[in-house]
PDB file of C-alpha atoms in Angstrom:
ATOM      1  CA  ASP A   1     -32.952 -14.840 -15.451  1.00 50.00           C
ATOM      2  CA  ALA A   2     -35.624 -13.720 -12.885  1.00 63.00           C
ATOM      3  CA  LYS A   3     -38.969 -15.451 -13.231  1.00 87.00           C
ATOM      4  CA  THR A   4     -40.980 -13.114 -10.818  1.00 94.00           C
ATOM      5  CA  THR A   5     -41.401  -9.808 -10.603  1.00 94.00           C
ATOM      6  CA  GLN A   6     -42.140  -8.166  -6.840  1.00 96.00           C
ATOM      7  CA  PRO A   7     -42.452  -4.264  -6.291  1.00 96.00           C
ATOM      8  CA  THR A   8     -39.231  -2.889  -4.669  1.00 95.00           C
ATOM      9  CA  SER A   9     -40.929  -2.058  -1.179  1.00 97.00           C
ATOM     10  CA  MET A  10     -44.216  -1.554   0.675  1.00 97.00           C
ATOM     11  CA  ASP A  11     -45.375  -0.630   4.186  1.00 95.00           C
ATOM     12  CA  CYS A  12     -48.196  -1.346   6.410  1.00 96.00           C
ATOM     13  CA  ALA A  13     -49.424  -0.710   9.952  1.00 97.00           C
ATOM     14  CA  GLU A  14     -49.099  -3.214  12.643  1.00 97.00           C
ATOM     15  CA  GLY A  15     -51.783  -5.367  13.098  1.00 97.00           C
ATOM     16  CA  ARG A  16     -53.144  -4.847   9.778  1.00 97.00           C
ATOM     17  CA  ALA A  17     -53.136  -7.193   6.845  1.00 97.00           C
ATOM     18  CA  ALA A  18     -49.632  -7.423   4.677  1.00 98.00           C
ATOM     19  CA  ASN A  19     -50.450  -8.324   1.246  1.00 98.00           C
ATOM     20  CA  LEU A  20     -47.425  -9.299  -1.054  1.00 98.00           C
ATOM     21  CA  PRO A  21     -47.748  -9.377  -4.620  1.00 98.00           C
ATOM     22  CA  CYS A  22     -45.664 -11.264  -6.916  1.00 97.00           C
ATOM     23  CA  ASN A  23     -45.999 -11.901 -10.743  1.00 97.00           C
ATOM     24  CA  HIS A  24     -44.701 -14.651 -12.377  1.00 95.00           C
ATOM     25  CA  SER A  25     -46.432 -14.400 -16.092  1.00 94.00           C
ATOM     26  CA  THR A  26     -44.068 -17.003 -17.681  1.00 93.00           C
ATOM     27  CA  ILE A  27     -44.445 -19.601 -14.555  1.00 93.00           C
ATOM     28  CA  SER A  28     -44.800 -23.375 -16.417  1.00 90.00           C
ATOM     29  CA  GLY A  29     -47.048 -26.027 -15.270  1.00 88.00           C
ATOM     30  CA  ASN A  30     -44.796 -28.076 -12.968  1.00 86.00           C
ATOM     31  CA  GLU A  31     -43.381 -24.788 -11.059  1.00 89.00           C
ATOM     32  CA  TYR A  32     -44.433 -24.059  -7.866  1.00 91.00           C
ATOM     33  CA  VAL A  33     -44.784 -20.515  -6.115  1.00 94.00           C
ATOM     34  CA  TYR A  34     -42.143 -20.194  -2.954  1.00 93.00           C
ATOM     35  CA  TRP A  35     -42.009 -17.714  -0.456  1.00 96.00           C
ATOM     36  CA  TYR A  36     -39.213 -17.048   1.818  1.00 96.00           C
ATOM     37  CA  ARG A  37     -38.210 -14.176   3.972  1.00 97.00           C
ATOM     38  CA  GLN A  38     -35.058 -12.766   5.484  1.00 96.00           C
ATOM     39  CA  ILE A  39     -34.758 -10.850   8.559  1.00 95.00           C
ATOM     40  CA  HIS A  40     -32.137  -8.477   8.720  1.00 89.00           C
ATOM     41  CA  SER A  41     -28.935 -10.244   9.482  1.00 85.00           C
ATOM     42  CA  GLN A  42     -30.258 -13.823   9.350  1.00 91.00           C
ATOM     43  CA  GLY A  43     -30.587 -16.814   6.868  1.00 93.00           C
ATOM     44  CA  PRO A  44     -33.781 -16.895   5.046  1.00 94.00           C
ATOM     45  CA  GLN A  45     -36.534 -18.750   6.559  1.00 95.00           C
ATOM     46  CA  TYR A  46     -39.347 -20.635   4.539  1.00 94.00           C
ATOM     47  CA  ILE A  47     -42.827 -19.192   4.701  1.00 96.00           C
ATOM     48  CA  ILE A  48     -45.102 -21.509   2.358  1.00 95.00           C
ATOM     49  CA  HIS A  49     -45.472 -23.028  -1.190  1.00 93.00           C
ATOM     50  CA  GLY A  50     -48.376 -23.798  -3.594  1.00 93.00           C
ATOM     51  CA  LEU A  51     -49.051 -25.126  -6.924  1.00 92.00           C
ATOM     52  CA  LYS A  52     -52.593 -23.433  -7.923  1.00 91.00           C
ATOM     53  CA  ASN A  53     -54.692 -24.082  -4.851  1.00 88.00           C
ATOM     54  CA  ASN A  54     -54.523 -21.284  -1.986  1.00 94.00           C
ATOM     55  CA  GLU A  55     -52.836 -22.352   0.905  1.00 96.00           C
ATOM     56  CA  THR A  56     -52.399 -21.263   4.558  1.00 97.00           C
ATOM     57  CA  ASN A  57     -50.417 -22.163   7.526  1.00 95.00           C
ATOM     58  CA  GLU A  58     -49.485 -20.573  10.710  1.00 95.00           C
ATOM     59  CA  MET A  59     -47.467 -18.044   9.274  1.00 95.00           C
ATOM     60  CA  ALA A  60     -49.272 -16.826   6.192  1.00 97.00           C
ATOM     61  CA  SER A  61     -51.598 -17.605   3.445  1.00 98.00           C
ATOM     62  CA  LEU A  62     -50.808 -17.796  -0.570  1.00 98.00           C
ATOM     63  CA  ILE A  63     -53.508 -16.792  -2.949  1.00 98.00           C
ATOM     64  CA  ILE A  64     -52.696 -18.031  -6.592  1.00 97.00           C
ATOM     65  CA  THR A  65     -54.716 -16.799  -9.223  1.00 96.00           C
ATOM     66  CA  GLU A  66     -56.502 -19.213 -11.527  1.00 95.00           C
ATOM     67  CA  ASP A  67     -54.343 -18.558 -14.586  1.00 95.00           C
ATOM     68  CA  ARG A  68     -51.088 -19.056 -11.874  1.00 95.00           C
ATOM     69  CA  LYS A  69     -49.689 -15.788 -13.411  1.00 95.00           C
ATOM     70  CA  SER A  70     -49.549 -14.168 -10.112  1.00 96.00           C
ATOM     71  CA  SER A  71     -49.863 -14.692  -6.486  1.00 97.00           C
ATOM     72  CA  THR A  72     -50.011 -13.021  -3.107  1.00 98.00           C
ATOM     73  CA  LEU A  73     -48.770 -13.512   0.264  1.00 98.00           C
ATOM     74  CA  ILE A  74     -51.092 -12.441   3.161  1.00 98.00           C
ATOM     75  CA  LEU A  75     -49.679 -12.081   6.518  1.00 98.00           C
ATOM     76  CA  PRO A  76     -53.071 -11.739   8.467  1.00 97.00           C
ATOM     77  CA  HIS A  77     -51.932  -9.269  11.217  1.00 95.00           C
ATOM     78  CA  ALA A  78     -48.097  -8.047  10.575  1.00 97.00           C
ATOM     79  CA  THR A  79     -46.226  -7.153  13.494  1.00 97.00           C
ATOM     80  CA  LEU A  80     -43.145  -5.696  13.826  1.00 97.00           C
ATOM     81  CA  ARG A  81     -41.097  -8.748  13.551  1.00 96.00           C
ATOM     82  CA  ASP A  82     -42.228  -9.146  10.114  1.00 97.00           C
ATOM     83  CA  THR A  83     -40.289  -6.482   9.183  1.00 98.00           C
ATOM     84  CA  ALA A  84     -37.790  -8.237   6.461  1.00 97.00           C
ATOM     85  CA  VAL A  85     -37.217  -8.957   2.622  1.00 96.00           C
ATOM     86  CA  TYR A  86     -39.909 -11.010   1.308  1.00 97.00           C
ATOM     87  CA  TYR A  87     -38.929 -13.366  -1.643  1.00 96.00           C
ATOM     88  CA  CYS A  88     -41.208 -14.758  -4.224  1.00 96.00           C
ATOM     89  CA  ILE A  89     -39.753 -17.903  -6.114  1.00 93.00           C
ATOM     90  CA  VAL A  90     -41.043 -20.221  -8.710  1.00 91.00           C
ATOM     91  CA  ARG A  91     -39.241 -23.569  -9.080  1.00 86.00           C
ATOM     92  CA  VAL A  92     -39.690 -26.887 -10.539  1.00 82.00           C
ATOM     93  CA  TRP A  93     -40.885 -29.446  -8.068  1.00 76.00           C
ATOM     94  CA  GLY A  94     -38.335 -32.788  -8.217  1.00 72.00           C
ATOM     95  CA  ALA A  95     -34.750 -33.296  -8.110  1.00 63.00           C
ATOM     96  CA  GLY A  96     -32.187 -32.090 -10.287  1.00 64.00           C
ATOM     97  CA  ALA A  97     -30.512 -28.821 -11.459  1.00 56.00           C
ATOM     98  CA  ASN A  98     -33.939 -27.242 -12.725  1.00 63.00           C
ATOM     99  CA  SER A  99     -35.084 -27.402  -8.768  1.00 69.00           C
ATOM    100  CA  LYS A 100     -32.859 -25.305  -7.244  1.00 76.00           C
ATOM    101  CA  LEU A 101     -33.845 -22.335  -5.433  1.00 82.00           C
ATOM    102  CA  THR A 102     -33.127 -19.243  -7.150  1.00 84.00           C
ATOM    103  CA  PHE A 103     -33.815 -15.872  -5.211  1.00 88.00           C
ATOM    104  CA  GLY A 104     -34.437 -12.423  -6.887  1.00 88.00           C
ATOM    105  CA  LYS A 105     -34.366  -9.152  -5.077  1.00 88.00           C
ATOM    106  CA  GLY A 106     -37.658  -9.531  -2.828  1.00 94.00           C
ATOM    107  CA  ILE A 107     -39.578  -6.658  -1.460  1.00 96.00           C
ATOM    108  CA  THR A 108     -38.878  -5.333   1.709  1.00 97.00           C
ATOM    109  CA  LEU A 109     -41.777  -5.021   3.920  1.00 98.00           C
ATOM    110  CA  SER A 110     -41.683  -2.447   6.486  1.00 98.00           C
ATOM    111  CA  VAL A 111     -43.969  -2.668   9.352  1.00 97.00           C
ATOM    112  CA  ARG A 112     -44.750   0.443  11.455  1.00 96.00           C
ATOM    113  CA  PRO A 113     -46.184   0.820  14.795  1.00 94.00           C
TER     114      PRO A 113
ATOM    115  CA  GLY B   1     -29.148 -27.524  18.242  1.00 53.00           C
ATOM    116  CA  ALA B   2     -31.179 -29.021  15.144  1.00 77.00           C
ATOM    117  CA  GLY B   3     -30.518 -26.302  12.785  1.00 93.00           C
ATOM    118  CA  VAL B   4     -27.780 -25.583  10.013  1.00 96.00           C
ATOM    119  CA  SER B   5     -24.472 -24.485  11.716  1.00 96.00           C
ATOM    120  CA  GLN B   6     -21.828 -22.504   9.873  1.00 97.00           C
ATOM    121  CA  SER B   7     -18.522 -21.627  10.835  1.00 97.00           C
ATOM    122  CA  PRO B   8     -17.175 -19.682  11.899  1.00 97.00           C
ATOM    123  CA  SER B   9     -19.647 -16.902  12.112  1.00 96.00           C
ATOM    124  CA  ASN B  10     -16.963 -14.189  11.225  1.00 97.00           C
ATOM    125  CA  LYS B  11     -13.867 -14.329   9.363  1.00 98.00           C
ATOM    126  CA  VAL B  12     -11.265 -11.627   8.340  1.00 98.00           C
ATOM    127  CA  THR B  13      -8.691 -12.539   6.235  1.00 98.00           C
ATOM    128  CA  GLU B  14      -6.013 -10.903   4.208  1.00 97.00           C
ATOM    129  CA  LYS B  15      -6.046 -10.603   0.482  1.00 97.00           C
ATOM    130  CA  GLY B  16      -4.461 -13.338  -1.284  1.00 98.00           C
ATOM    131  CA  LYS B  17      -5.292 -16.194   1.612  1.00 98.00           C
ATOM    132  CA  ASP B  18      -7.282 -19.182   1.342  1.00 98.00           C
ATOM    133  CA  VAL B  19     -10.177 -19.494   3.209  1.00 98.00           C
ATOM    134  CA  GLU B  20     -12.260 -22.548   4.348  1.00 98.00           C
ATOM    135  CA  LEU B  21     -16.071 -22.084   5.606  1.00 98.00           C
ATOM    136  CA  ARG B  22     -18.079 -25.289   7.286  1.00 98.00           C
ATOM    137  CA  CYS B  23     -21.421 -26.028   6.886  1.00 97.00           C
ATOM    138  CA  ASP B  24     -23.178 -28.659   9.177  1.00 96.00           C
ATOM    139  CA  PRO B  25     -26.395 -29.354   7.735  1.00 95.00           C
ATOM    140  CA  ILE B  26     -29.495 -30.881   9.601  1.00 94.00           C
ATOM    141  CA  SER B  27     -28.817 -34.637  10.072  1.00 91.00           C
ATOM    142  CA  GLY B  28     -30.256 -36.476   7.620  1.00 88.00           C
ATOM    143  CA  HIS B  29     -30.659 -33.662   5.200  1.00 90.00           C
ATOM    144  CA  THR B  30     -29.709 -34.931   1.662  1.00 86.00           C
ATOM    145  CA  ALA B  31     -29.748 -31.772  -0.177  1.00 88.00           C
ATOM    146  CA  LEU B  32     -27.465 -28.933   0.437  1.00 92.00           C
ATOM    147  CA  TYR B  33     -27.206 -25.428  -0.976  1.00 93.00           C
ATOM    148  CA  TRP B  34     -24.058 -22.538  -0.441  1.00 96.00           C
ATOM    149  CA  TYR B  35     -25.357 -18.956  -1.425  1.00 96.00           C
ATOM    150  CA  ARG B  36     -23.409 -15.549  -1.539  1.00 97.00           C
ATOM    151  CA  GLN B  37     -25.262 -12.501  -0.121  1.00 95.00           C
ATOM    152  CA  ARG B  38     -23.147  -9.091  -0.753  1.00 94.00           C
ATOM    153  CA  LEU B  39     -23.946  -6.085   1.601  1.00 90.00           C
ATOM    154  CA  GLY B  40     -27.270  -4.821   0.466  1.00 85.00           C
ATOM    155  CA  GLN B  41     -27.549  -7.593  -2.146  1.00 87.00           C
ATOM    156  CA  GLY B  42     -29.659 -10.583  -2.913  1.00 88.00           C
ATOM    157  CA  LEU B  43     -28.465 -14.023  -2.476  1.00 92.00           C
ATOM    158  CA  GLU B  44     -26.636 -15.366  -5.157  1.00 93.00           C
ATOM    159  CA  PHE B  45     -26.617 -19.158  -5.787  1.00 92.00           C
ATOM    160  CA  LEU B  46     -23.098 -21.033  -5.712  1.00 96.00           C
ATOM    161  CA  ILE B  47     -23.407 -24.511  -5.806  1.00 94.00           C
ATOM    162  CA  TYR B  48     -25.842 -27.334  -4.959  1.00 90.00           C
ATOM    163  CA  PHE B  49     -25.206 -30.921  -3.865  1.00 90.00           C
ATOM    164  CA  GLN B  50     -28.137 -33.354  -4.061  1.00 83.00           C
ATOM    165  CA  GLY B  51     -27.692 -36.736  -2.612  1.00 77.00           C
ATOM    166  CA  ASN B  52     -25.042 -38.730  -4.557  1.00 78.00           C
ATOM    167  CA  SER B  53     -25.403 -36.842  -7.762  1.00 82.00           C
ATOM    168  CA  ALA B  54     -22.811 -35.044  -9.180  1.00 86.00           C
ATOM    169  CA  PRO B  55     -23.020 -31.283  -7.810  1.00 89.00           C
ATOM    170  CA  ASP B  56     -24.464 -28.363  -9.372  1.00 89.00           C
ATOM    171  CA  LYS B  57     -21.369 -25.787  -9.528  1.00 92.00           C
ATOM    172  CA  SER B  58     -22.842 -23.713 -12.264  1.00 91.00           C
ATOM    173  CA  GLY B  59     -23.038 -20.838  -9.835  1.00 93.00           C
ATOM    174  CA  LEU B  60     -19.430 -20.759  -8.563  1.00 96.00           C
ATOM    175  CA  PRO B  61     -18.157 -17.155  -9.857  1.00 95.00           C
ATOM    176  CA  SER B  62     -14.429 -18.596 -10.569  1.00 95.00           C
ATOM    177  CA  ASP B  63     -11.931 -21.439 -10.116  1.00 96.00           C
ATOM    178  CA  ARG B  64     -10.848 -19.877  -7.085  1.00 98.00           C
ATOM    179  CA  PHE B  65     -13.934 -21.299  -5.406  1.00 98.00           C
ATOM    180  CA  SER B  66     -14.674 -24.776  -4.622  1.00 97.00           C
ATOM    181  CA  ALA B  67     -16.746 -26.863  -2.229  1.00 96.00           C
ATOM    182  CA  GLU B  68     -16.978 -30.371  -1.005  1.00 95.00           C
ATOM    183  CA  ARG B  69     -19.555 -32.377   0.447  1.00 94.00           C
ATOM    184  CA  THR B  70     -18.922 -36.146   1.949  1.00 84.00           C
ATOM    185  CA  GLY B  71     -22.091 -38.145   1.368  1.00 80.00           C
ATOM    186  CA  GLU B  72     -25.008 -36.547   3.477  1.00 79.00           C
ATOM    187  CA  SER B  73     -22.425 -34.571   6.247  1.00 88.00           C
ATOM    188  CA  VAL B  74     -20.762 -31.817   6.221  1.00 94.00           C
ATOM    189  CA  SER B  75     -19.636 -29.437   3.581  1.00 97.00           C
ATOM    190  CA  THR B  76     -16.877 -27.095   3.082  1.00 97.00           C
ATOM    191  CA  LEU B  77     -16.626 -24.217   0.797  1.00 98.00           C
ATOM    192  CA  THR B  78     -13.168 -23.235   0.170  1.00 98.00           C
ATOM    193  CA  ILE B  79     -11.832 -19.991  -1.417  1.00 98.00           C
ATOM    194  CA  GLN B  80      -8.507 -19.573  -2.886  1.00 98.00           C
ATOM    195  CA  ARG B  81      -6.547 -16.460  -2.988  1.00 98.00           C
ATOM    196  CA  THR B  82      -9.180 -14.297  -1.720  1.00 98.00           C
ATOM    197  CA  GLN B  83      -9.961 -11.041  -3.044  1.00 97.00           C
ATOM    198  CA  GLN B  84     -11.898  -7.820  -1.847  1.00 97.00           C
ATOM    199  CA  GLU B  85     -14.791  -8.590  -3.898  1.00 96.00           C
ATOM    200  CA  ASP B  86     -15.132 -12.130  -2.299  1.00 98.00           C
ATOM    201  CA  SER B  87     -15.996 -10.107   0.826  1.00 98.00           C
ATOM    202  CA  ALA B  88     -19.981 -11.090   1.722  1.00 97.00           C
ATOM    203  CA  VAL B  89     -21.861 -13.398   3.936  1.00 97.00           C
ATOM    204  CA  TYR B  90     -21.683 -16.760   2.655  1.00 98.00           C
ATOM    205  CA  LEU B  91     -25.019 -18.963   3.540  1.00 97.00           C
ATOM    206  CA  CYS B  92     -25.414 -22.388   3.680  1.00 97.00           C
ATOM    207  CA  ALA B  93     -29.171 -24.286   3.540  1.00 95.00           C
ATOM    208  CA  SER B  94     -29.966 -28.063   3.740  1.00 93.00           C
ATOM    209  CA  SER B  95     -33.612 -29.758   2.876  1.00 89.00           C
ATOM    210  CA  LEU B  96     -34.787 -33.328   3.901  1.00 85.00           C
ATOM    211  CA  ASP B  97     -35.666 -34.060   0.352  1.00 77.00           C
ATOM    212  CA  PRO B  98     -33.195 -34.413  -2.563  1.00 65.00           C
ATOM    213  CA  GLY B  99     -35.307 -31.900  -4.801  1.00 66.00           C
ATOM    214  CA  MET B 100     -35.484 -29.219  -1.571  1.00 63.00           C
ATOM    215  CA  ASN B 101     -39.358 -29.374  -2.718  1.00 71.00           C
ATOM    216  CA  THR B 102     -40.180 -28.848   0.945  1.00 75.00           C
ATOM    217  CA  GLU B 103     -38.464 -26.295   3.515  1.00 85.00           C
ATOM    218  CA  ALA B 104     -34.675 -25.572   3.458  1.00 89.00           C
ATOM    219  CA  PHE B 105     -33.112 -24.508   6.817  1.00 93.00           C
ATOM    220  CA  PHE B 106     -30.588 -21.623   6.037  1.00 95.00           C
ATOM    221  CA  GLY B 107     -27.954 -21.501   8.774  1.00 96.00           C
ATOM    222  CA  GLN B 108     -26.841 -17.763   9.907  1.00 94.00           C
ATOM    223  CA  GLY B 109     -23.930 -17.625   7.656  1.00 96.00           C
ATOM    224  CA  THR B 110     -20.186 -16.812   7.733  1.00 98.00           C
ATOM    225  CA  ARG B 111     -19.251 -13.150   7.283  1.00 97.00           C
ATOM    226  CA  LEU B 112     -15.913 -13.151   5.309  1.00 98.00           C
ATOM    227  CA  THR B 113     -14.026  -9.713   5.064  1.00 98.00           C
ATOM    228  CA  VAL B 114     -11.326  -9.661   2.860  1.00 98.00           C
ATOM    229  CA  VAL B 115      -8.772  -6.799   3.923  1.00 97.00           C
TER     230      VAL B 115
END
């Protein structure tokens, strides 16, 4: 029942921007887009989330299209430590069963030297 | 440490034995999740505790799996009569707000091996 579609893998050069795409064409008006990542042998780590406006924090930027059917996570200057599986998740804002975090298969980002 | 703590970090058990996995969430966090991650696979939702509401148990794979949480404190995940297919990393996460709308913090997981 995955609500998002991501490529299986991608790579980028160290120091360059990594642009990770995500399709969520069936997103509802009350669903947010979240990104988490999981570095090998560690628990997932929250990156960023947004509803419709672009968001930026110290880790990344999130660009959401105007129709909200897709988004892109941007790591502006990728480092080797950014090599991880990145999960794009859509979920309802609020409490209750519908708001639980459901992880798909994610995209494996490999940053090469 | 102020993070989510899970114990043990590794557990090897014989098939048929019961195991208990522990999660200490960040103090004050009302929401708590358990996930299972098999080798090379994604995260599989197991159960979700949200404050004082009834837990969402919809992800538990069989009646051999159960979990408890007392108030907003520690949670235990129990697997009875373990099978080899139960071998996985079991991850716990907690969040400050009941709906986990803001950041969820994950522990390092318990690696369970059933032999």
